[in-house]
XYZ file of C-alpha atoms in Angstrom:
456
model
C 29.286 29.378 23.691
C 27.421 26.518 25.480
C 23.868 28.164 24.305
C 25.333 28.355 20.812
C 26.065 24.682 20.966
C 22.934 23.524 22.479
C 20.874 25.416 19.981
C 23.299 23.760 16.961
C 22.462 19.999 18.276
C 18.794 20.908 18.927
C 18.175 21.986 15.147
C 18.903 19.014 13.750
C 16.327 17.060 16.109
C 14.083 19.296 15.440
C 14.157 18.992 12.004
C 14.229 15.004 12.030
C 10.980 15.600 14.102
C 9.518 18.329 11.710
C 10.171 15.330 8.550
C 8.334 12.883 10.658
C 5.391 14.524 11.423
C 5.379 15.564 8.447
C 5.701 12.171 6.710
C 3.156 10.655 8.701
C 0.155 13.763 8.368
C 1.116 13.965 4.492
C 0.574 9.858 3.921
C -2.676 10.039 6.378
C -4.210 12.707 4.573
C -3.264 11.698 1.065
C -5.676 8.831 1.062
C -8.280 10.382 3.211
C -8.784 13.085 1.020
C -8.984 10.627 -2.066
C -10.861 7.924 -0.670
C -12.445 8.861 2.724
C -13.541 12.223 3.064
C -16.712 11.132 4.470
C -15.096 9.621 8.305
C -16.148 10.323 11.353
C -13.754 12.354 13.844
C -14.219 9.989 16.443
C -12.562 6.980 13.943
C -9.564 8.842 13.351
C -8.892 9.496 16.510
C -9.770 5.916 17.724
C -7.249 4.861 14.679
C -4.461 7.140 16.260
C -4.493 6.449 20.117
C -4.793 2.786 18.728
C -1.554 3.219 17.183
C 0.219 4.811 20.303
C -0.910 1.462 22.201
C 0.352 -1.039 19.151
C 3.632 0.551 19.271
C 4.129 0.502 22.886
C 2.882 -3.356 22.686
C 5.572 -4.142 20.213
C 8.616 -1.805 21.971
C 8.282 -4.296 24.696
C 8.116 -7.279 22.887
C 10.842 -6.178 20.996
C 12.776 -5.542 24.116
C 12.098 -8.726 25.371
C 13.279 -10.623 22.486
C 16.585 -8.540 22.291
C 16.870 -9.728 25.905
C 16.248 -13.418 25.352
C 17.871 -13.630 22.363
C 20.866 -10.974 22.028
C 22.499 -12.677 19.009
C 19.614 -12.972 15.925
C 21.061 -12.838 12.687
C 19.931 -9.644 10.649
C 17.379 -11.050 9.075
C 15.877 -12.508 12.192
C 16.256 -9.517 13.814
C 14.323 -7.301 11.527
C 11.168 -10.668 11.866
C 11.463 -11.389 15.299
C 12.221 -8.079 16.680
C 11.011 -6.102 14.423
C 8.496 -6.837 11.335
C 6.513 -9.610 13.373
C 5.406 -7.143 17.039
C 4.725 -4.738 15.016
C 2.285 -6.058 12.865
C 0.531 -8.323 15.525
C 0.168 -5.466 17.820
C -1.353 -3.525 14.890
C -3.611 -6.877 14.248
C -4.932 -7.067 17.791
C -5.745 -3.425 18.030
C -7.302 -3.114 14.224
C -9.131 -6.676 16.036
C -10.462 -5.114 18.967
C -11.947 -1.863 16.959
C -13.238 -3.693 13.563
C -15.576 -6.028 16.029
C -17.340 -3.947 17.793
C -18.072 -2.110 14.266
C -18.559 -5.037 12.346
C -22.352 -5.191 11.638
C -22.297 -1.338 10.003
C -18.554 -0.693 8.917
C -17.809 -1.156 5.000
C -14.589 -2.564 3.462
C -13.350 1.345 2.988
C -13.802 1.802 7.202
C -11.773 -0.750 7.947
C -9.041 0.241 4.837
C -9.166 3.590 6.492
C -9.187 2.657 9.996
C -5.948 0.274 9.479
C -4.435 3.216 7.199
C -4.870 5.363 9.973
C -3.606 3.467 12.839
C -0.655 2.658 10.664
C 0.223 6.176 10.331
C -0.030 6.796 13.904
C 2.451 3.820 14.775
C 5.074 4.663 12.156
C 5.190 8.302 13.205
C 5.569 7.421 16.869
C 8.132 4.900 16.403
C 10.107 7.344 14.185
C 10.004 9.765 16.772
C 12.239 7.345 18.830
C 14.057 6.731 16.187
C 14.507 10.772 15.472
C 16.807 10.376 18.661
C 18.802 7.331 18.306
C 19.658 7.972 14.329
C 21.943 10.407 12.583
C 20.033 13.262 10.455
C 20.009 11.837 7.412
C 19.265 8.083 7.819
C 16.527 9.276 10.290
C 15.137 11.489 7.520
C 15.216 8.332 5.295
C 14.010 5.831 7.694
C 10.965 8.831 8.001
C 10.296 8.696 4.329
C 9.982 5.123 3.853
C 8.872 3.663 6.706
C 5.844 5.909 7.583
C 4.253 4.747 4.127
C 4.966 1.539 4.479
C 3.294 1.458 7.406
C 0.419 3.071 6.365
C -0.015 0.649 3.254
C 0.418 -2.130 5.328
C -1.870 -0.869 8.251
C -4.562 -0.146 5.320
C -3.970 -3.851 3.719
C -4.206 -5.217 7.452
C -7.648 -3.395 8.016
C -9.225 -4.465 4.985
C -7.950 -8.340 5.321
C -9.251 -8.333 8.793
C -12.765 -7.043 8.251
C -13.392 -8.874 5.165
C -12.408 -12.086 7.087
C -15.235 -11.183 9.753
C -17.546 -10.071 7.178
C -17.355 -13.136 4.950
C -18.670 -17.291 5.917
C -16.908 -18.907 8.347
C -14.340 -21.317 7.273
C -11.335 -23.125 7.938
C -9.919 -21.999 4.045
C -10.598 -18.214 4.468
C -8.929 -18.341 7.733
C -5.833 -19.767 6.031
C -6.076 -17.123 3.278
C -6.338 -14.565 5.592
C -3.055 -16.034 7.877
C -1.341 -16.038 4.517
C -2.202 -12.457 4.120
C -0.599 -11.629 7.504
C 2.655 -13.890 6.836
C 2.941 -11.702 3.354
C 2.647 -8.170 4.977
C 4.830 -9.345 7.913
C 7.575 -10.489 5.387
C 7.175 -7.381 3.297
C 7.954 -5.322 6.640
C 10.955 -7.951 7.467
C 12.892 -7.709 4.333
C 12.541 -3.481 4.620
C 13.761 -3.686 8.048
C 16.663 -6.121 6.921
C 17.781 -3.510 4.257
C 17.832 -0.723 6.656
C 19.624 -2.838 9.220
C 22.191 -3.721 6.708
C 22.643 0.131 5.405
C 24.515 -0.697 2.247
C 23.212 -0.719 -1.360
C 20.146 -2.648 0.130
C 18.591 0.685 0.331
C 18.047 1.589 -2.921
C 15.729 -1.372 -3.130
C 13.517 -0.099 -0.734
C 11.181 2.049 -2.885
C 10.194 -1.554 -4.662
C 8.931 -2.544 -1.624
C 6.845 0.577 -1.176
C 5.617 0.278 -4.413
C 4.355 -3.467 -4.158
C 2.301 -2.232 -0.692
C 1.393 0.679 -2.664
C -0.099 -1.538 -6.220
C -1.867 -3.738 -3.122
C -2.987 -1.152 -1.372
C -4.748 0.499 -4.534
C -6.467 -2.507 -5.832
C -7.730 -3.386 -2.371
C -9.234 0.149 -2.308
C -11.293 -0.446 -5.582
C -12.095 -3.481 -4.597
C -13.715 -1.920 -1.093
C -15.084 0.995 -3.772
C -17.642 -1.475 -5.363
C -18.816 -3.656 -2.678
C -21.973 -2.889 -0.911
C -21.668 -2.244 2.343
C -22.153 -5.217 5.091
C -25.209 -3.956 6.258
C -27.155 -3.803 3.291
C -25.471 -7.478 2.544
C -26.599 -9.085 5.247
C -30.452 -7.443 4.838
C -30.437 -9.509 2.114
C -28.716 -12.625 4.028
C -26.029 -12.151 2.200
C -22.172 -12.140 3.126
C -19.296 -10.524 1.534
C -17.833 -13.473 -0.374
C -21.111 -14.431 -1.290
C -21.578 -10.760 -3.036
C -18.574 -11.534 -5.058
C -20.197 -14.685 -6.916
C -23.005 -13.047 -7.149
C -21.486 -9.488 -9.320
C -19.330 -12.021 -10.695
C -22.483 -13.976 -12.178
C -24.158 -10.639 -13.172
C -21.213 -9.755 -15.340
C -21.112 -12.921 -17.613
C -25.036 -12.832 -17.664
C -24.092 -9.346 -19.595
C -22.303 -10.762 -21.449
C -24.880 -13.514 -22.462
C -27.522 -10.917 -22.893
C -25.899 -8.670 -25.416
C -24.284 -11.368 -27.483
C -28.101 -12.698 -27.611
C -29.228 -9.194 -28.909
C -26.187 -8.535 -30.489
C -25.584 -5.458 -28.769
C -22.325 -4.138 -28.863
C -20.516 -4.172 -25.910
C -19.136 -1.076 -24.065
C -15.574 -1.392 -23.264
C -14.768 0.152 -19.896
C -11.412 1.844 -19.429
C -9.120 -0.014 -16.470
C -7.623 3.673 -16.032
C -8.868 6.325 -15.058
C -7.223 9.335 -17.416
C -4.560 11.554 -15.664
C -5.585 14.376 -13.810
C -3.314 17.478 -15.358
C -2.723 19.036 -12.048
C -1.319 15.608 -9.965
C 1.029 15.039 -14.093
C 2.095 18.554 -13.339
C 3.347 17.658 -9.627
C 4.619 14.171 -11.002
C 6.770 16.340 -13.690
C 8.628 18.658 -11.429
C 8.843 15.997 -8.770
C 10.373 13.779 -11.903
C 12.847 16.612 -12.397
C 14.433 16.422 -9.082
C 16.325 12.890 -9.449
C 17.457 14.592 -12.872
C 19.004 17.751 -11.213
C 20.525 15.906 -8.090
C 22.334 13.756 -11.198
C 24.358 16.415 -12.336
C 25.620 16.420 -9.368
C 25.929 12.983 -9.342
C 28.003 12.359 -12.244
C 29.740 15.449 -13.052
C 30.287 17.487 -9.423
C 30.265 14.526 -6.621
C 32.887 16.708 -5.118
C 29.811 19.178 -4.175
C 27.473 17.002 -2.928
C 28.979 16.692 0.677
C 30.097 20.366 0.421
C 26.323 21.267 0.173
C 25.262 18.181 2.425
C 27.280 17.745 4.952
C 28.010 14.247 6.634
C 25.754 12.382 3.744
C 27.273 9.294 2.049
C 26.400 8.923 -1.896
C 24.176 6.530 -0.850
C 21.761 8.043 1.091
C 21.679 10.741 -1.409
C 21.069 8.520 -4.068
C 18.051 7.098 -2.178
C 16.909 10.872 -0.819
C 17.175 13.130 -3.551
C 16.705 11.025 -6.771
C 14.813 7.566 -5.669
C 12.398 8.799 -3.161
C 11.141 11.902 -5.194
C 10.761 9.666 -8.485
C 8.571 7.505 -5.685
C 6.663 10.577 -5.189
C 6.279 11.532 -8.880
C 4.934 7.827 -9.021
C 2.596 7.695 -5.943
C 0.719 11.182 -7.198
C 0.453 10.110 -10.823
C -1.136 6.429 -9.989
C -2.981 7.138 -7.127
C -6.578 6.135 -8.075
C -5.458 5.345 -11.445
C -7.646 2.243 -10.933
C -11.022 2.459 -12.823
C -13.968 1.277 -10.439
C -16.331 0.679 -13.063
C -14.164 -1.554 -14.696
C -14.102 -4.170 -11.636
C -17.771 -3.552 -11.395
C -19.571 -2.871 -14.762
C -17.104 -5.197 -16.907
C -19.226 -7.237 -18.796
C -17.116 -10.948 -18.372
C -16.939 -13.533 -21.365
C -18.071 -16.541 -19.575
C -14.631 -18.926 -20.135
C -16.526 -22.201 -19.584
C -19.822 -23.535 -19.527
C -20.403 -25.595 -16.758
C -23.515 -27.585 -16.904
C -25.209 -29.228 -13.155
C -27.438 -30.957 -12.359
C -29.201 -29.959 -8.412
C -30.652 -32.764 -6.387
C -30.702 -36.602 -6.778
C -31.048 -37.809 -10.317
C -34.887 -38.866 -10.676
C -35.673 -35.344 -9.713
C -32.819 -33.195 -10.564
C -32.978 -29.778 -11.872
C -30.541 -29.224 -15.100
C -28.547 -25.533 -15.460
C -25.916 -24.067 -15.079
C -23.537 -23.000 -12.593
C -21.508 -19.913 -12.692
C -18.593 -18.033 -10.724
C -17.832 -22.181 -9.335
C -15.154 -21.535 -6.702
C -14.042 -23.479 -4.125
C -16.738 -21.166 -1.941
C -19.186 -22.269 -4.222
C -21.792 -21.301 -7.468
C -24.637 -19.486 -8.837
C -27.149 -20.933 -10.951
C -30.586 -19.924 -12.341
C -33.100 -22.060 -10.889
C -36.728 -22.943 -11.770
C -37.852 -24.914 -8.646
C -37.367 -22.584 -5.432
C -35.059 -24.234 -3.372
C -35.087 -24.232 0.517
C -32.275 -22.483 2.179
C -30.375 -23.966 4.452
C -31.023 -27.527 3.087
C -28.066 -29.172 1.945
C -28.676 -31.505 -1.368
C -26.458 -33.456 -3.460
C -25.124 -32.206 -6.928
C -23.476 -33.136 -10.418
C -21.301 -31.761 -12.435
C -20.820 -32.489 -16.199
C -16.833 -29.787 -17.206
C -15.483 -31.149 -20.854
C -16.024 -34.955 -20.937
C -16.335 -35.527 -17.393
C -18.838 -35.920 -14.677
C -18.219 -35.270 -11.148
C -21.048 -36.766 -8.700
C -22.371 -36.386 -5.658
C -20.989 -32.960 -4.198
C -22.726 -31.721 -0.980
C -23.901 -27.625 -1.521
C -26.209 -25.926 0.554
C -28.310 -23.327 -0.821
C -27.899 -20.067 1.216
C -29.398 -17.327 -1.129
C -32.098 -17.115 -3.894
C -33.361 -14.436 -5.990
C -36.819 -14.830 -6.650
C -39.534 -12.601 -7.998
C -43.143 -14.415 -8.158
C -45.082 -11.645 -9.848
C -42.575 -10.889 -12.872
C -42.485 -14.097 -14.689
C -39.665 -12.381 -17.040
C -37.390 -12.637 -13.918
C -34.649 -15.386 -14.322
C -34.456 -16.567 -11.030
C -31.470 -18.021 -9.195
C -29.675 -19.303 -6.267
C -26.372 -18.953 -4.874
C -25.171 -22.332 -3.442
C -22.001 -23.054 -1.137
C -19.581 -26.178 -0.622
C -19.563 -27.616 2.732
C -16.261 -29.048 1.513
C -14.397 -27.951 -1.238
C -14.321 -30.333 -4.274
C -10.505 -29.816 -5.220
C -11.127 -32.550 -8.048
C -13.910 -30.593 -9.761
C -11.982 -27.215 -9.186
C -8.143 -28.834 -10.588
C -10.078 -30.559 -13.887
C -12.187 -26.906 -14.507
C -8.698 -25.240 -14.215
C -6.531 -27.576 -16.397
C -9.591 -27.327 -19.138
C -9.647 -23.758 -18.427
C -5.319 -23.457 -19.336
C -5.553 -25.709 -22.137
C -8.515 -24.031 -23.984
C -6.342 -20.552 -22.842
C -3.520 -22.573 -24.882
C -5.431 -23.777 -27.853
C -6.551 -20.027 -28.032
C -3.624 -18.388 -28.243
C -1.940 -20.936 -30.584
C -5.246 -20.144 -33.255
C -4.820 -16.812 -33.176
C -1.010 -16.844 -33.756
C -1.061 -19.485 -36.308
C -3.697 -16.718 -37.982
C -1.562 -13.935 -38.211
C 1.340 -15.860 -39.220
C-alpha cells in the first residue's frame, strides 16, 4: 500500500533525525551542566544561530570548491572541502561575537560560546547529512561528528579569546595560527576516515578522545584564571597572569622549605564520582555483550540489524559506547587546585641583574619565557620604560637584553611585603631561552641518572 510504504521510508529518517538532535542537545548540555551552569540565555542562543550561519558559510564554499576542483584526492577533499570551511566559518563567527565581549567575557565564555556554536553546526550539517546517508552510517557520522565538533568549537573559542585577551605579538599570533592548523587537521583526517569507510573507522574514537584530553585541560586551565576584567583593573593581561601564578607557586615553595613546612601534595584527580563509575560500568558492558555476538553468533547480527556491515557495528555497538563509558568517567577528572595551588620546585635559579651595570639592581628572575620574567625588586621601577638587562644561567652571562617593565606589586606601608615586577621582552632572546633549556635537560639527566645509580 503506497501509505504503508511512505510511512516505512519515513521511519528511518526520522529516526536518523531523532539520533542527531539528540547527539547534538546531549554533547551541549553535558558540559554546560559541568562547567557553565551560570550562562546567560541570550549567549546560547547567540552561540546557536551563529552556528546556522557558519554552516551555511562553509556549504557554499564547499560547493564552490567541488565545482572548481571536481577531482581532489580524499584527503584533500576532506581539507579543502571539508575540515578547512568549516572551521574558518566557525573562526569568523566565534571572531565577530568574542570582540564585542572581550573587555568582560572570561576564558570559560568563550570555551562555552565556541562549544556551543559547535554543537549547533554539527547538528545542522548532520541533518543534511540524515538525508543523503544510509541509516546506519548516518547514525555513526551523528555520534562522532557532533562531539567532535563541539570539542573543537570549545578549543576554537578558548584559543581565540585568549589571543585577544593576551599582549600583542607577532609569536602569539603564530601560536595561535598553529592552534587553528592543529584543529583543522584533526577535523581533516576524521573526515578522510569517513570518506574512505573501511577499517579507518574504528580509529575515529582516538581522534575524539585527543579533542576530548584538549578540551578538558583547556577547561581547567579557563577554571583558574581570573577573569579579564579584573586582569586588566590591575593592568594586567592574560599571559602576564600566567608568570605571575607561576612565580607565586615557586615562591611557595621557597617559603616552606625556609620554614620547613611540609608541603601539601595536591591530588591531579579529582576522585570518581560513584554515580558517573556506575554509568561508565554498564555503558562498559555493552561492547562486552555486542561481542558475543561478535565472535560466537555473527550469523545474528544482520538478522537483528538489518543492512549493517561488521564494521559499523563494531564501531556502533562496542567502540562508541566504551567512548561513552570513557567520556562520563574522565569528565572533570582534572583537579583545579592542582594547576593553581601546586606549590612548584623552582628548577633553576636564574640570577639578573636590571639596568646598566654602575646602577644595576641584582635578583632574580622567575617564570623567564620568551614573554618574559618576574623578579622581586627593591627600587620601584617605572612602567613602561624599557631598560637593559643581564643574565648570569650556569657559567654564562647573557648581556644587554631589552625588557620593559609593565607591572609591579608594591605595598609602601607593609615593609614585610616582597615587592616585585613583572617585565616583558620586546624581542625574544632565543639564546638565553635555548642555553636555560639545555641546562634545564641536562640537570633533568644528571637527576635521573643519581637516583638510579642509588637504587641500584
Amino acid at each position: 500500500m503506497p501509505f504503508l510504504s511512505y510511512a516505512s521510508e519515513l521511519w528511518p529518517i526520522l529516526w536518523k533525525l531523532f539520533a542527531t538532535v539528540s547527539a547534538a542537545v546531549f554533547y551541549w548540555d553535558f558540559y554546560r551542566r559541568t562547567y557553565y551552569s551560570g550562562h546567560e540565555p541570550l549567549v546560547s542562543i547567540t552561540a546557536f544561530y551563529s552556528g546556522m550561519f557558519a554552516t551555511g558559510i562553509a556549504l557554499i564554499w564547499e560547493a564552490a570548491v567541488f565545482d572548481l576542483f571536481p577531482k581532489l584526492s580524499p584527503f584533500s577533499q576532506a581539507i579543502f572541502a571539508g575540515a578547512l570551511p568549516e572551521e574558518v566559518s566557525k573562526v569568523a563567527l566565534a571572531l565577530w561575537y568574542l570582540r564585542k565581549v572581550k573587555p568582560s567575557a572570561s576564558l570559560a565564555d568563550g570555551l562555552y560560546f565556541g562549544l556551543t556554536l559547535g554543537a549547533s553546526f554539527g547538528c545542522i550539517e548532520n541533518v543534511f547529512y540524515s538525508f543523503k546517508l544510509e541509516f546506519w552510517p548516518s547514525l555513526l557520522r551523528a555520534g562522532t561528528s557532533l562531539p567532535l565538533h563541539t570539542f573543537l568549537g570549545g578549543i576554537l573559542g578558548f584559543i581565540l579569546l585568549q589571543n585577544q585577551q593576551s599582549r600583542k605579538s607577532f609569536l602569539k599570533n603564530i601560536e595561535t595560527i598553529f592552534w587553528f592548523l592543529g584543529i583543522v587537521l584533526l577535523h581533516g583526517v576524521y573526515n578522510r576516515l569517513l570518506i574512505g569507510s573501511g577499517e579507518g573507522i574504528l580509529f575515529v574514537p582516538i581522534l575524539l578522545g585527543v579533542a576530548f584530553i584538549i578540551l578538558e585541560v583547556l577547561m581547567v586551565q579557563s577554571q583558574v584564571t581570573l577573569p579579564f576584567e579584573i586582569l586588566q583593573a590591575g593592568g594586567l593581561f592574560i599571559d602576564d597572569y600566567k608568570i605571575i601564578q607561576k612565580y607565586s607557586r615557586y615562591d611557595s615553595w621557597m617559603r616552606s622549605a625556609q620554614s620547613k613546612e611540609k608541603v601539601r601534595v595536591v591530588p591531579a584527580f579529582r576522585p570518581l564520582s560513584p554515580g558517573r563509575t556506575l554509568i561508565s560500568i554498564l555503558l562498559f558492558g555493552i561492547p562486552i555483550f555486542c561481542a558475543n555476538f561478535y565472535f560466537f553468533t555473527p550469523e545474528l547480527i544482520p538478522y537483528y540489524l538489518e543492512n549493517i556491515d561488521f564494521l559499523l557495528f563494531i564501531a556502533l555497538f562496542m567502540e562508541y559506547p566504551a567512548w561513552l563509558g570513557i567520556l562520563f568517567l574522565l569528565r572533570g577528572i582534572l583537579n583545579p587546585s592542582f594547576f593553581r595551588e601546586r606549590i612548584l620546585k623552582i628548577p633553576l635559579f636564574l640570577s639578573v641583574n636590571l639596568g646598566k651595570e654602575e646602577d644595576a639592581e641584582s635578583t632574580l628572575a622567575y617564570s623567564l619565557s620568551r614573554r618574559g620574567f618576574y623578579s622581586p625588586v627593591i627600587r620601584e621601577p617605572e612602567l613602561g620604560i624599557p631598560l637593559f638587562v643581564s643574565f648570569y644561567v650556569a657559567g654564562r652571562t647573557f648581556q644587554n637584553i631589552l625588557a620593559i617593565p609593565v607591572w609591579k606589586n608594591f605595598r609602601p606601608d607593609d615593609p614585610q611585603f616582597e615587592s616585585g615586577a613583572l617585565y616583558r621582552f620586546p624581542k625574544v632572546p632565543f639564546r638565553l631561552l635555548l642555553w636555560r633549556w639545555s641546562v634545564r635537560i641536562r640537570q633533568q639527566i644528571r637527576n635521573s641518572l643519581t637516583v638510579f645509580l642509588r637504587k641500584e
